[in-house]
Amino acid sequence: MSIFTKTTEGIGIVLLWIALVLAPVRAVAKDTITIGFTAALSGDSAAFGLNIRKGLELAVEDLNRRGDHTYRLVSMDDRGEAREGALIAQRFCSDPTVDVVMGYSSASIALAAAPILDGCKLPVIASAATSPALSNISPYFHRNVLTDTVQGGMMGQYAARTLGLSRIYVLNQQDDYGIGVARAFSDGAQKAGAQVLGTESYLVGTRDFRTMLTRVRMARPDAIFIGGYYTEAAGIARQARALGIQARFLSTDGALNTELMKLGHGAVEGMVLYGMFDPSAAAPETAQFVRAYRAAHGEDPGAWSALGYDAGKTLEAAVRLAAQNGQVTRESLNAAFAQVKAVPGATGPTTFQPSGDRDGVLHFFAVDHGRFVSLAGGVAPLAQPQGAYPAKQGAGPVGDTIAYFGQLLANAVVLGAIYALTAVAFTLVYGVVRLVNFAFGELFMLGAFVTVSLMLSRIQLVGFTLPMPALPFLLAALLAVPVTAALGVAVERIAYRPLRRAPRLAPLITSIAVSILLQSLAQTVWGAEELRFPDFALSSLPPLVLFGTIYFSVMDLVVIGAAVAAMLMLALFISRSRLGRAMRATAEDQTAAQLVGIPVDRVIAAAFAIGSGFAALSGLLYAQTYGFAHFSMGFAPGLKALIAAVLGGIGSLPGAALGGLVLAVAETIAGGVLPDGAAWKDAVGFVLLVLLLLFRPQGLLGRREMNTAGRGSLLDGTGVAFGPVARRIFARVDAGMARIGHNPRGLALGALAVAVLLGLGLSSDYWLTCLTMIVLYGTLASGLNLIVGFAGLLDLGFVAFWAVGSYFTAILFVSVLEHAMGAAPRQIWWLFYLDLPLGGLLAAGLAVLLGTPTLRLRGDYLAIMTLGFGELVRIVATNWIGLTNGPMGIRGIPAPALFGMPLASARAQFLAALVLAIMVVFVLTRLVRSYIGRAWVAIREDEDAAAGMGIPVARYKLYAYATSGFIGGITGVFYAHTQHYISPLNFDLFENILLLMLIVLGGIGTFAGPFVGSVIWFLFLQFSLGIPFVQNHPETRFALLGVVLILLVLFRPQGLAAGLRVALILPGLGRERPASAAPLATPATAASTETGA
Amino acid sequence: MSAILHACGLKVRFGGLEAIGGVDLCVRAGAIHGLIGPNGAGKTTLLNALSGFVRLAAGQLRFNGHEIAGRRPDAIAALGLSRTFQNIRLFGAMTVLESLLVGAHRQFDMGAGAIVLGSARSKVAERAMIGRAHMLLDFVGLGADTAARVATTLSYGQQRRVEIARALMSSPQLVLLDEPLAGMNALEKQEIATLVRSVRAQGTTLLLIEHDMQIVRDLCDHLTVLDHGKRLADGPPRDVLADPAVQAAYLGRGR
């Protein structure tokens, strides 16, 4: 009892301290207007939010100089995630100093946040959320940007009427924005008499459009509308021209950014776009803004900066109006927004309609000599693209088909060369060290960045302009390879080598941590936007044309040549050189190699050097092919390399090369043949992977032995020895844990008491929502921990179960009951309670379905296959729009209710989440502390010995999958009803990795670990949002996370709560003494009764 | 006495190599049956084949009236055939008591529902097995204080005993011991030999691999000698060890 009270007391003090430190109330002068700014400021689509903020900052500086009120900007990064956006909205709500919210670079986040902000009557001006679903969403929601429907429709009419285009092919990125504008455009264009030849969609972040464009070329359009952002628009334009497509390009306000010209390399000349901001407009506000922006940033402003600036100007007008009538409050400010009329700004006057939308003018632009030129004066300055389509005469349908597949094959070979090179590098390292190096994609990315940096004459690094040597391509590439190789060796030395004797997940986790660290650092150093790959003599040559129809570039040949040469050299090196032989010996058996005098450490370092050098080479070739370098560019190719390496048989160099080629051909052909192939082509690799692992787990050319059990224990093992100080600290932690561990019931009750007290006592909705997230992520991580921590199966596809639960209930409640049958959620409140077990069972069923083919796989193969499954589920959720509403997600999922009384408040939801978590943890502890849990742990520690004890290993693995899936499913159902909005973004690979990290952070294979990890992670995220430096560089949070994870795994591989060893016997039962004397005569059992003749 | 295990023409192949080439083996119920042979003779492979860990290329294998050729290890274990491993394979991070309970896996049969609800029956079963585990610890000569220790932190000799106790938890009819005396001093060897005899005294049959001829001669009722994957001799220890072919094989004069 005393331990119980002591624990509670201790936890209470800590929480009290946290509450005091965190109390969001700060002393702020009364006439200060605080702007809560939120947008995606890190990650792939960070450019929009960062640009809006640049404009808003200019406006704030300007307003503060004039000075009746002081304006203060608090900036929060939502990372493009709805969950994070909802939390930030809660945070602004709970912070009484915040008067108005601005930003919102994506509609899905605005959709999640708007109801929350409505609840606390906090007015909003959004600047880049263009979805028509946001019209009339709340009386407090305004935006100064036109909706997709309006903009796309006007563009469609403009294209058909003014530009006189009649045969248009429509492309769109697969999200609410792309689909919205493309539909509106098609409608507008068709109404005005143009013909839409076809539509294709692609996923945001796609780099290779050649397959899709080969299909477009067949239709011979005279214009192509690209409904998407500038990165993809530039890529499409470049690749289309390289394929000989001569159509005019049309695109959107999402592409209206000077980056378009940088990345488009001249191919975007003549592209027509629309937008709300015309820098050449005559209005004095526009000129003033352009001047101020140039002075501050040394470049021309884009539309998003202008809208951010105008949001600031509109705010000022509203503040003045509100101040005339008395105190400036959220309420009076909102009233003022409705009253302000024609506030002058850089994008013209701003007036809000009652729907919250803005009245505004759309401008049309054309790219002319690398600049956006307004088409206000007419279309005259447009230079018609020259040339014509490949000769059609006499080709006929057969000729067309041959030309089509010929081009596809040519595309596949170029892609295949890069995949093969990357896969070879990957497999070399894997073969020697048996480590799935997740940081591999980042070395790939760094190879590209180093090359590009060396080729420039000056470059902005961390915001400073530095002179660079402007080397020619060849020299830069030759330097980038050894630089990256050295980095790869350093990573091996620091993060992997000390872990040779560590628990078996440790190196995998550090490799993920290194990947996160390098990616975040790259964003800090080179910025969030793509860095253009400079043109050089070879890359500027016109395309080569084979048989008049098959196009490829000189650089494509260089890429293929370089890849083949590099792979041949490696093959020679491995088979002929001394070091190569030593590598093969080390790959066979490290201990034996060491015994015969091979310096294993040095050989492994050499393998890392060569692997990293190859990664750099493929990275720079990739960047050259697609025209840019970007901090996240390594992720997708890294995954592809992994798939290709496994396809070929991991560890086999020729296999990897073959795997790369096979993957590229399969992707390209499937993308070219399947309906909507461009959006589905990423799924092809995963399907191929699953099929191959089912029928030939060793891969095409691999050896069966590579599919061996995970080496060593999941928990036992050593990392790096502590220094004296750390040793003392951790000794204390462990002693405390051990003391608590003696009384698990006390610990559980103590934690519960604290949670309930917090749930009843906290007044801030924001902190209650945070706690709900902590509890839900802890519960999800517990489900993952069951399969990873207890059964020892590294599952990287766990999010799929979560997704299934969430989608099941969302589709049932929203799509079926509400939309199709017209039922009111209030009347069917009880269905939620039925959905919990049903969603759980559905996910458990899927888990068994997915688990069955993996039963033959062990160790790393299992991880790769489950990763494939997880990604497949996400791709299906993104592309199967009819079922899941695709990237638009499902909105309006009702809050859980009890007898018609909604549990919508943050407090009720937290307490409900707590009940769910308690039930899950209770069931988990009971299962683990029984023969079932002991069987899981036995399988985790030694599969063969477990089978020798009579444990049907396969069946128990499936039990583990099913239980883990069930937990994922019910938590998913609950999650959907608390978030009210889900989209495929909630369920990406990073979420799975995050859950895994929570477990590792807290303590793998313990009950408390997932929750400890969850508490630390969420508090860290929310605390760090308050630090000004982090507000400016949000990605540094992830860099820090990477560092902390690496250190933790190095020094304490079992996690913080590792002292809490889990007993596998129910407490109170362990002290039983024998009753009878005869030791071997036991009660008859099923096994022993079967006595033979 | 009837045969509890009867193998006929067992063959095991690793790729092109024939590790076991048509071995016949008959283990009588209640015997202590020794399996000997020079290094590389295929003794452990044979044990693995008998317990289902290695796939048979050919041959018949009857255990206790069941044809078990081609069955999975866990199914064979469920029929009452239990084993230890040459290089001790205890479960890391588990206490001795928990490891022993894993050995009794097949003795539990309550459903997940009963476990979660904490039914009386499931508690009774747990208690019974925990009681049995303590008994067996005592039986193999480990003190009561070892039960709560993590098994892999025990001394080598203690780990061997834990492994034997774990194999006995399921009340097997036949126990395969793969070199239970390896790496032990003379005193420990005698203790384990005594332990083996008392296991047999309880009615359990044992098949064990051992190199120490002195111990083998005293302990075993019956010996089978393997060499190059073939059965070289079979019979009572005295006859077998006197066989010139066996001596030749052990002294390495070839055949």
PDB file of C-alpha atoms in Angstrom, chain A residues 233-363:
ATOM      1  CA  ALA A 233       3.329  20.267 -62.945  1.00  0.00           C
ATOM      2  CA  ALA A 234       6.987  21.038 -63.713  1.00  0.00           C
ATOM      3  CA  GLY A 235       7.840  17.333 -63.806  1.00  0.00           C
ATOM      4  CA  ILE A 236       4.934  16.550 -66.118  1.00  0.00           C
ATOM      5  CA  ALA A 237       5.833  19.397 -68.457  1.00  0.00           C
ATOM      6  CA  ARG A 238       9.491  18.343 -68.693  1.00  0.00           C
ATOM      7  CA  GLN A 239       8.745  14.696 -69.242  1.00  0.00           C
ATOM      8  CA  ALA A 240       5.965  15.436 -71.733  1.00  0.00           C
ATOM      9  CA  ARG A 241       8.288  17.534 -73.887  1.00  0.00           C
ATOM     10  CA  ALA A 242      10.940  14.823 -73.671  1.00  0.00           C
ATOM     11  CA  LEU A 243       8.356  12.381 -75.037  1.00  0.00           C
ATOM     12  CA  GLY A 244       7.640  14.684 -77.951  1.00  0.00           C
ATOM     13  CA  ILE A 245       4.260  15.878 -76.715  1.00  0.00           C
ATOM     14  CA  GLN A 246       3.608  19.281 -78.258  1.00  0.00           C
ATOM     15  CA  ALA A 247       0.381  20.198 -76.474  1.00  0.00           C
ATOM     16  CA  ARG A 248      -0.053  23.452 -74.552  1.00  0.00           C
ATOM     17  CA  PHE A 249       0.028  23.061 -70.789  1.00  0.00           C
ATOM     18  CA  LEU A 250      -2.613  24.533 -68.522  1.00  0.00           C
ATOM     19  CA  SER A 251      -2.384  24.474 -64.787  1.00  0.00           C
ATOM     20  CA  THR A 252      -3.653  25.868 -61.507  1.00  0.00           C
ATOM     21  CA  ASP A 253      -3.009  28.355 -58.744  1.00  0.00           C
ATOM     22  CA  GLY A 254      -1.239  25.493 -56.971  1.00  0.00           C
ATOM     23  CA  ALA A 255       1.385  25.638 -59.697  1.00  0.00           C
ATOM     24  CA  LEU A 256       1.577  29.428 -59.778  1.00  0.00           C
ATOM     25  CA  ASN A 257       4.932  29.710 -58.087  1.00  0.00           C
ATOM     26  CA  THR A 258       8.306  30.865 -59.391  1.00  0.00           C
ATOM     27  CA  GLU A 259       9.590  27.413 -58.426  1.00  0.00           C
ATOM     28  CA  LEU A 260       7.652  26.140 -61.434  1.00  0.00           C
ATOM     29  CA  MET A 261      10.104  27.789 -63.816  1.00  0.00           C
ATOM     30  CA  LYS A 262      13.108  26.662 -61.818  1.00  0.00           C
ATOM     31  CA  LEU A 263      11.998  23.048 -61.871  1.00  0.00           C
ATOM     32  CA  GLY A 264      10.437  23.128 -65.318  1.00  0.00           C
ATOM     33  CA  HIS A 265      13.674  24.006 -67.141  1.00  0.00           C
ATOM     34  CA  GLY A 266      12.063  25.747 -70.071  1.00  0.00           C
ATOM     35  CA  ALA A 267       9.508  23.016 -70.691  1.00  0.00           C
ATOM     36  CA  VAL A 268       6.894  25.126 -68.936  1.00  0.00           C
ATOM     37  CA  GLU A 269       7.259  27.972 -71.455  1.00  0.00           C
ATOM     38  CA  GLY A 270       3.809  28.880 -72.697  1.00  0.00           C
ATOM     39  CA  MET A 271       1.985  27.199 -69.803  1.00  0.00           C
ATOM     40  CA  VAL A 272      -1.192  29.071 -68.884  1.00  0.00           C
ATOM     41  CA  LEU A 273      -2.176  29.298 -65.232  1.00  0.00           C
ATOM     42  CA  TYR A 274      -4.598  31.160 -63.061  1.00  0.00           C
ATOM     43  CA  GLY A 275      -4.237  32.732 -59.673  1.00  0.00           C
ATOM     44  CA  MET A 276      -5.450  35.471 -57.432  1.00  0.00           C
ATOM     45  CA  PHE A 277      -2.319  37.550 -57.423  1.00  0.00           C
ATOM     46  CA  ASP A 278      -0.875  39.493 -60.303  1.00  0.00           C
ATOM     47  CA  PRO A 279       2.376  41.168 -59.245  1.00  0.00           C
ATOM     48  CA  SER A 280       2.195  43.479 -62.251  1.00  0.00           C
ATOM     49  CA  ALA A 281      -1.249  44.811 -61.285  1.00  0.00           C
ATOM     50  CA  ALA A 282      -1.467  48.578 -61.084  1.00  0.00           C
ATOM     51  CA  ALA A 283      -2.929  48.808 -57.575  1.00  0.00           C
ATOM     52  CA  PRO A 284      -0.636  50.683 -55.135  1.00  0.00           C
ATOM     53  CA  GLU A 285      -1.030  47.958 -52.475  1.00  0.00           C
ATOM     54  CA  THR A 286       0.305  45.399 -54.925  1.00  0.00           C
ATOM     55  CA  ALA A 287       3.332  47.496 -55.781  1.00  0.00           C
ATOM     56  CA  GLN A 288       3.984  48.221 -52.127  1.00  0.00           C
ATOM     57  CA  PHE A 289       3.804  44.540 -51.249  1.00  0.00           C
ATOM     58  CA  VAL A 290       6.075  43.500 -54.110  1.00  0.00           C
ATOM     59  CA  ARG A 291       8.626  46.145 -53.057  1.00  0.00           C
ATOM     60  CA  ALA A 292       8.532  45.090 -49.416  1.00  0.00           C
ATOM     61  CA  TYR A 293       8.790  41.439 -50.293  1.00  0.00           C
ATOM     62  CA  ARG A 294      11.729  41.942 -52.636  1.00  0.00           C
ATOM     63  CA  ALA A 295      13.523  43.949 -49.975  1.00  0.00           C
ATOM     64  CA  ALA A 296      12.980  41.261 -47.366  1.00  0.00           C
ATOM     65  CA  HIS A 297      13.575  38.094 -49.360  1.00  0.00           C
ATOM     66  CA  GLY A 298      15.466  39.157 -52.486  1.00  0.00           C
ATOM     67  CA  GLU A 299      12.999  37.469 -54.838  1.00  0.00           C
ATOM     68  CA  ASP A 300       9.578  38.029 -56.337  1.00  0.00           C
ATOM     69  CA  PRO A 301       6.570  37.126 -54.205  1.00  0.00           C
ATOM     70  CA  GLY A 302       4.142  34.376 -55.116  1.00  0.00           C
ATOM     71  CA  ALA A 303       0.383  34.231 -54.790  1.00  0.00           C
ATOM     72  CA  TRP A 304       0.455  32.500 -51.413  1.00  0.00           C
ATOM     73  CA  SER A 305       2.625  35.178 -49.844  1.00  0.00           C
ATOM     74  CA  ALA A 306       0.283  37.792 -51.254  1.00  0.00           C
ATOM     75  CA  LEU A 307      -2.741  36.064 -49.749  1.00  0.00           C
ATOM     76  CA  GLY A 308      -0.968  35.806 -46.388  1.00  0.00           C
ATOM     77  CA  TYR A 309      -0.167  39.504 -46.596  1.00  0.00           C
ATOM     78  CA  ASP A 310      -3.748  40.362 -47.464  1.00  0.00           C
ATOM     79  CA  ALA A 311      -5.057  38.267 -44.577  1.00  0.00           C
ATOM     80  CA  GLY A 312      -2.970  40.504 -42.298  1.00  0.00           C
ATOM     81  CA  LYS A 313      -4.356  43.645 -43.962  1.00  0.00           C
ATOM     82  CA  THR A 314      -7.911  42.392 -43.651  1.00  0.00           C
ATOM     83  CA  LEU A 315      -7.333  41.661 -39.996  1.00  0.00           C
ATOM     84  CA  GLU A 316      -6.176  45.209 -39.413  1.00  0.00           C
ATOM     85  CA  ALA A 317      -9.302  46.596 -41.016  1.00  0.00           C
ATOM     86  CA  ALA A 318     -11.464  44.355 -38.857  1.00  0.00           C
ATOM     87  CA  VAL A 319      -9.538  45.242 -35.690  1.00  0.00           C
ATOM     88  CA  ARG A 320     -10.065  48.975 -36.369  1.00  0.00           C
ATOM     89  CA  LEU A 321     -13.746  48.412 -36.931  1.00  0.00           C
ATOM     90  CA  ALA A 322     -14.114  46.305 -33.786  1.00  0.00           C
ATOM     91  CA  ALA A 323     -12.126  48.804 -31.713  1.00  0.00           C
ATOM     92  CA  GLN A 324     -14.506  51.602 -32.736  1.00  0.00           C
ATOM     93  CA  ASN A 325     -17.366  49.715 -31.140  1.00  0.00           C
ATOM     94  CA  GLY A 326     -15.503  48.826 -27.928  1.00  0.00           C
ATOM     95  CA  GLN A 327     -13.291  45.965 -26.827  1.00  0.00           C
ATOM     96  CA  VAL A 328     -11.604  43.778 -29.459  1.00  0.00           C
ATOM     97  CA  THR A 329     -12.752  40.259 -28.652  1.00  0.00           C
ATOM     98  CA  ARG A 330     -13.035  37.108 -30.696  1.00  0.00           C
ATOM     99  CA  GLU A 331     -16.749  37.792 -31.053  1.00  0.00           C
ATOM    100  CA  SER A 332     -16.453  41.460 -32.028  1.00  0.00           C
ATOM    101  CA  LEU A 333     -13.633  40.639 -34.421  1.00  0.00           C
ATOM    102  CA  ASN A 334     -15.758  38.015 -36.115  1.00  0.00           C
ATOM    103  CA  ALA A 335     -18.618  40.463 -36.462  1.00  0.00           C
ATOM    104  CA  ALA A 336     -16.173  42.952 -37.987  1.00  0.00           C
ATOM    105  CA  PHE A 337     -14.990  40.406 -40.582  1.00  0.00           C
ATOM    106  CA  ALA A 338     -18.549  40.170 -41.835  1.00  0.00           C
ATOM    107  CA  GLN A 339     -18.759  43.975 -42.102  1.00  0.00           C
ATOM    108  CA  VAL A 340     -15.454  44.974 -43.689  1.00  0.00           C
ATOM    109  CA  LYS A 341     -15.898  45.835 -47.344  1.00  0.00           C
ATOM    110  CA  ALA A 342     -13.330  45.897 -50.102  1.00  0.00           C
ATOM    111  CA  VAL A 343     -10.222  45.986 -47.936  1.00  0.00           C
ATOM    112  CA  PRO A 344      -7.443  46.899 -50.368  1.00  0.00           C
ATOM    113  CA  GLY A 345      -4.672  44.364 -50.655  1.00  0.00           C
ATOM    114  CA  ALA A 346      -2.028  42.919 -52.921  1.00  0.00           C
ATOM    115  CA  THR A 347      -4.576  40.562 -54.510  1.00  0.00           C
ATOM    116  CA  GLY A 348      -7.219  43.235 -54.905  1.00  0.00           C
ATOM    117  CA  PRO A 349     -10.041  44.145 -52.558  1.00  0.00           C
ATOM    118  CA  THR A 350     -11.252  41.639 -49.947  1.00  0.00           C
ATOM    119  CA  THR A 351     -14.936  41.252 -49.036  1.00  0.00           C
ATOM    120  CA  PHE A 352     -16.341  38.127 -47.395  1.00  0.00           C
ATOM    121  CA  GLN A 353     -19.633  36.589 -48.463  1.00  0.00           C
ATOM    122  CA  PRO A 354     -21.954  35.190 -45.762  1.00  0.00           C
ATOM    123  CA  SER A 355     -20.679  31.724 -46.714  1.00  0.00           C
ATOM    124  CA  GLY A 356     -17.213  32.779 -45.574  1.00  0.00           C
ATOM    125  CA  ASP A 357     -15.903  32.780 -49.131  1.00  0.00           C
ATOM    126  CA  ARG A 358     -14.370  35.793 -50.764  1.00  0.00           C
ATOM    127  CA  ASP A 359     -15.482  37.808 -53.730  1.00  0.00           C
ATOM    128  CA  GLY A 360     -12.489  38.118 -55.942  1.00  0.00           C
ATOM    129  CA  VAL A 361     -11.017  38.335 -59.384  1.00  0.00           C
ATOM    130  CA  LEU A 362      -9.135  35.570 -61.086  1.00  0.00           C
ATOM    131  CA  HIS A 363      -6.063  36.480 -63.134  1.00  0.00           C
TER     132      HIS A 363
END
